mmCIF file of C-alpha atoms and ligand atoms in Angstrom:
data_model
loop_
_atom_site.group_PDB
_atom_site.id
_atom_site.type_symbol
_atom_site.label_atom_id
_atom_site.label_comp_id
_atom_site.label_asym_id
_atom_site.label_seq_id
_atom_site.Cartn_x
_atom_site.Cartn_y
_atom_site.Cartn_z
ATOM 1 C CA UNK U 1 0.000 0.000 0.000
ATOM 2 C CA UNK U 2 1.496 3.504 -1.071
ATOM 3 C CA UNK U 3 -1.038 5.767 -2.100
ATOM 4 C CA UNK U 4 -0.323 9.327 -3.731
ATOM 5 C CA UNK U 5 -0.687 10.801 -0.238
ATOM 6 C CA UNK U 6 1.660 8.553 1.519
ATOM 7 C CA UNK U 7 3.999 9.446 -1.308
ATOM 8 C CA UNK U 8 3.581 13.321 -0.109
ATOM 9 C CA UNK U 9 3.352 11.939 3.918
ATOM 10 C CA UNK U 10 7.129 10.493 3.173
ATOM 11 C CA UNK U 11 8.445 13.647 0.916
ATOM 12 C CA UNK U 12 8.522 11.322 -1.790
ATOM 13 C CA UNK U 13 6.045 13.700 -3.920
ATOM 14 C CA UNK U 14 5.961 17.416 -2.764
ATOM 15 C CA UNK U 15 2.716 19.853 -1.579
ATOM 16 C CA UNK U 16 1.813 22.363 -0.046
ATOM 17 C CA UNK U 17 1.710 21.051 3.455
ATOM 18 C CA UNK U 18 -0.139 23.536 5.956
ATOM 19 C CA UNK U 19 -0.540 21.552 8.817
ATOM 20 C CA UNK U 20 1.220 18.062 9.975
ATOM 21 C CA UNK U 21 1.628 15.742 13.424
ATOM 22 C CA UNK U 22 2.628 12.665 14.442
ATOM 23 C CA UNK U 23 -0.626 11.165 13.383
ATOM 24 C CA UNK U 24 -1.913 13.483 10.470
ATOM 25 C CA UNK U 25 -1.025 15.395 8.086
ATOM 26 C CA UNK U 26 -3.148 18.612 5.817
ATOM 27 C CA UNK U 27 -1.997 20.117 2.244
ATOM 28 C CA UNK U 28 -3.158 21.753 -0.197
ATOM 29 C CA UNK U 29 -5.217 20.204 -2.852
ATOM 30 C CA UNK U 30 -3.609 20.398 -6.484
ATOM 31 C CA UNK U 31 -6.702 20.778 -8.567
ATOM 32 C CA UNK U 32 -8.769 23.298 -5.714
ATOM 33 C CA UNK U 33 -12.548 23.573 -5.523
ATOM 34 C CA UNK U 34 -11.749 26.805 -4.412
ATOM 35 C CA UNK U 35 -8.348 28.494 -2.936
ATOM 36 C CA UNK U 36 -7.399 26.803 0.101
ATOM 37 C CA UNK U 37 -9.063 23.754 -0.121
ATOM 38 C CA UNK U 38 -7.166 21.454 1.988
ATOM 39 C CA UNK U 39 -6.871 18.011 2.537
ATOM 40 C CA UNK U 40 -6.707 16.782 6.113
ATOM 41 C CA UNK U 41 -5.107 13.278 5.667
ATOM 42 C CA UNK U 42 -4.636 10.330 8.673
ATOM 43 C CA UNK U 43 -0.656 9.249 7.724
ATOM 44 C CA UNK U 44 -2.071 5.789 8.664
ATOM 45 C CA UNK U 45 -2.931 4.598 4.967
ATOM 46 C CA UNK U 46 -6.332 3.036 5.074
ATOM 47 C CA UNK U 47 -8.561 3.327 1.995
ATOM 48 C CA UNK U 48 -11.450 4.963 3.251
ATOM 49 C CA UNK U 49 -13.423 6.038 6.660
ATOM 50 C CA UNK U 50 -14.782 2.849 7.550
ATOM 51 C CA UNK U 51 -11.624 1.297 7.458
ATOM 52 C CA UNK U 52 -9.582 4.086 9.226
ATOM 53 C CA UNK U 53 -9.803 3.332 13.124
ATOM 54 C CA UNK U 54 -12.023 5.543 15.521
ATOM 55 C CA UNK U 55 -9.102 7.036 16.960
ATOM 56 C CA UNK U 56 -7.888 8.444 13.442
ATOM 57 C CA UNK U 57 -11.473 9.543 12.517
ATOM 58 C CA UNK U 58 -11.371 11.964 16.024
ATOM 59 C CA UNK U 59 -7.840 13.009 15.246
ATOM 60 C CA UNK U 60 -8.762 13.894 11.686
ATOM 61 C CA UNK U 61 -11.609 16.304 13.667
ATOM 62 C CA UNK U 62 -9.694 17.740 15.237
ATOM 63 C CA UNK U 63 -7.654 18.919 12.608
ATOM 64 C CA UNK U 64 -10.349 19.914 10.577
ATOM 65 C CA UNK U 65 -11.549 22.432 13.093
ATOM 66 C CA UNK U 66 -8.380 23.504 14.199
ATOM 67 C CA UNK U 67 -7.411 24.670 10.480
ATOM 68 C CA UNK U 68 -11.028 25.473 9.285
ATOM 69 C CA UNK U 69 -11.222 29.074 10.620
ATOM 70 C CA UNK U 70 -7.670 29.562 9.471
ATOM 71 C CA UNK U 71 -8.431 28.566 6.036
ATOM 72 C CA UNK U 72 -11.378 30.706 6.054
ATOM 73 C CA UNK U 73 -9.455 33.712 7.143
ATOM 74 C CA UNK U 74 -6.694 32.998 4.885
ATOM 75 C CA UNK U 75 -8.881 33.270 2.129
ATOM 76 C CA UNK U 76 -11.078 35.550 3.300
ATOM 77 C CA UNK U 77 -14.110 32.985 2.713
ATOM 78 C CA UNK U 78 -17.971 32.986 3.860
ATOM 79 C CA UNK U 79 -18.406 29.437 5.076
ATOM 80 C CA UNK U 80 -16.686 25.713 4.202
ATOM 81 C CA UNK U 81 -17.813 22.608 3.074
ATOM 82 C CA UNK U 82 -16.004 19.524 5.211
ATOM 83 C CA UNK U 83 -16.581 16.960 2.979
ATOM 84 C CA UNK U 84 -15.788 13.074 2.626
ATOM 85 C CA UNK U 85 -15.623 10.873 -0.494
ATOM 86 C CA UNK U 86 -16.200 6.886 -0.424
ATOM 87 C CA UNK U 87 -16.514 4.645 -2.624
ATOM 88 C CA UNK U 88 -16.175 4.989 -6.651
ATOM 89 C CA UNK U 89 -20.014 6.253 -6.640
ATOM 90 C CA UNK U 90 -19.442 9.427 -4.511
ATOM 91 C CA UNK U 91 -16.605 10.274 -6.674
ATOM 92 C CA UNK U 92 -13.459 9.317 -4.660
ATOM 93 C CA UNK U 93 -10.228 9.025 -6.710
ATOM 94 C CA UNK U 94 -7.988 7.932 -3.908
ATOM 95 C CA UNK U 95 -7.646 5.730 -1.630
ATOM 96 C CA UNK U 96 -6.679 6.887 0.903
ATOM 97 C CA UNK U 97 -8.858 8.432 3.970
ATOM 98 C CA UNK U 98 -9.101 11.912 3.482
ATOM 99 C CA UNK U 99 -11.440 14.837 4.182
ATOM 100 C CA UNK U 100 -11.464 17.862 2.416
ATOM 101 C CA UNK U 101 -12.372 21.496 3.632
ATOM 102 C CA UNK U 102 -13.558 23.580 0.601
ATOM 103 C CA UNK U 103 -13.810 27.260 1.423
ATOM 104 C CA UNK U 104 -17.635 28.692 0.064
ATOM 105 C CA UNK U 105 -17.505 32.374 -0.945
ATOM 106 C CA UNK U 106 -21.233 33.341 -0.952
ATOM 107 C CA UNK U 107 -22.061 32.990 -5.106
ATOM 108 C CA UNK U 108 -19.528 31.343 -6.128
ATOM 109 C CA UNK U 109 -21.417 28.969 -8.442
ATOM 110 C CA UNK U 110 -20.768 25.476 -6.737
ATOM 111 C CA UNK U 111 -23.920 24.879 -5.628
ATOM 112 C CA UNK U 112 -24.847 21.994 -3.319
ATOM 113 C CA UNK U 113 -26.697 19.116 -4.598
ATOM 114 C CA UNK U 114 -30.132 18.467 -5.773
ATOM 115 C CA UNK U 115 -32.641 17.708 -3.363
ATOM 116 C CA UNK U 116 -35.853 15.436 -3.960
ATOM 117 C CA UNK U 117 -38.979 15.383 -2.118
ATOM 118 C CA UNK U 118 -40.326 11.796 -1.648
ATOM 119 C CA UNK U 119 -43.697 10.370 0.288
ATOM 120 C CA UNK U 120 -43.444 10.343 4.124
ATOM 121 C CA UNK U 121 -44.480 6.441 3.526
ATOM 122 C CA UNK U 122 -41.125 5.917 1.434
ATOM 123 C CA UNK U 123 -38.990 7.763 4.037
ATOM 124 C CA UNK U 124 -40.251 5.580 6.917
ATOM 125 C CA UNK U 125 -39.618 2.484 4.710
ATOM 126 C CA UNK U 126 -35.633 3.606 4.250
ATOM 127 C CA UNK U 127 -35.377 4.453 7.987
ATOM 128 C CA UNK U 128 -37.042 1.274 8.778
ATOM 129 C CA UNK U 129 -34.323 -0.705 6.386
ATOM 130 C CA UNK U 130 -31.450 1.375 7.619
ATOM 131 C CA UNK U 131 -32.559 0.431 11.354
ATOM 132 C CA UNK U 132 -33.130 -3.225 10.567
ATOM 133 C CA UNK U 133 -29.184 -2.870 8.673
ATOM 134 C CA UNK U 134 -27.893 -1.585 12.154
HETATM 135 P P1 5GP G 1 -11.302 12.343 -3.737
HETATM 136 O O1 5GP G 1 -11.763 12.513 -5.177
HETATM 137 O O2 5GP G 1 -10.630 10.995 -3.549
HETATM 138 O O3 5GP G 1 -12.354 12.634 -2.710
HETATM 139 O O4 5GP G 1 -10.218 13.469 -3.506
HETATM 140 C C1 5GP G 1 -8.909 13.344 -3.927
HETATM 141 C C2 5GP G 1 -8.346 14.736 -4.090
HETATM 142 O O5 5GP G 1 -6.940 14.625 -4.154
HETATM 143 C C3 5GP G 1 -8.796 15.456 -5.350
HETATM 144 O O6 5GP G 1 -9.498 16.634 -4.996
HETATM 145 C C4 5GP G 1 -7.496 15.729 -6.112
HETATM 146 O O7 5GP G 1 -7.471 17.006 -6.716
HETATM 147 C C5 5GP G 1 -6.445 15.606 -5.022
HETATM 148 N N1 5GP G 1 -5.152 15.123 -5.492
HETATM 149 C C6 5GP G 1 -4.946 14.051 -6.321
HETATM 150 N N2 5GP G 1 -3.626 13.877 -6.516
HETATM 151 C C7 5GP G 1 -2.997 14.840 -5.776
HETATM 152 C C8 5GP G 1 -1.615 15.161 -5.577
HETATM 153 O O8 5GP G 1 -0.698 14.534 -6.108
HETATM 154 N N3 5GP G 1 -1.337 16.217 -4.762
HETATM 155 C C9 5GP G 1 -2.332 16.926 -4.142
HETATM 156 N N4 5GP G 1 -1.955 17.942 -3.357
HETATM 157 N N5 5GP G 1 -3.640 16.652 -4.326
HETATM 158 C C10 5GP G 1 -3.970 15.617 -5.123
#
């Protein structure tokens, strides 16, 4: 396992590293939503959330709000998207746990996805499968 990111974790590939520990590690992401979107990466190489441990997930929180408002000042941005990719379906291209903070400027044309409204019988029937899944 060597993923692009463990590649930049061991100097091997460079970026624009903002933030790093013993544990994680936050650059800048080469093709940006938006300036200063960041990646907030666990150096523990695990392809996605479910298989990173607990302990990694909390650490990866904590960076994430410790570097949030500094991207936002940074940039001078209205808000942030924190946002986490799994699985080939929601788009992610590595992998390798990640989440990404994506600094929102108010009109700035990425706008969030489409909602659909659907029968309160249909909702009860996904909560009731997603209960019974538990
Ligand atoms: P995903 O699509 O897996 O959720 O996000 C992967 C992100 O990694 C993408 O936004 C992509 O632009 C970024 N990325 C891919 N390769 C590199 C790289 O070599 N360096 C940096 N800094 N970002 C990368």
């Amino acid at each position: 396992m060597s993923s692009i990111f463990s590649k930049i974790i061991a100097r091997e590939i460079p970026a624009r590293i903002v933030y790093e520990d013993d544990h994680m590690i936050a650059f800048l992401d080469i093709n940006p939503v938006n300036p200063g979107h960041t990646l907030v990466v666990p150096k523990n190489e695990q392809p996605n959330v479910l298989e990173s441990s607990e302990e990694d997930l909390v650490q990866v929180l904590r960076v994430v709000r410790l570097l949030a408002p500094a991207i936002v000042k940074a940039v001078g941005a209205d808000g942030f998207n924190t946002v986490t990719n799994t699985g080939e379906a929601s788009g992610q291209s590595v992998p390798h746990t990640h989440f990404h903070i994506i600094p929102r400027f108010l009109n700035d044309g990425h706008m969030p996805w489409a909602h659909a409204s659907m029968s309160a019988e249909a909702l009860d029937a996904v909560a009731t499968k997603i209960k019974q899944a538990l």
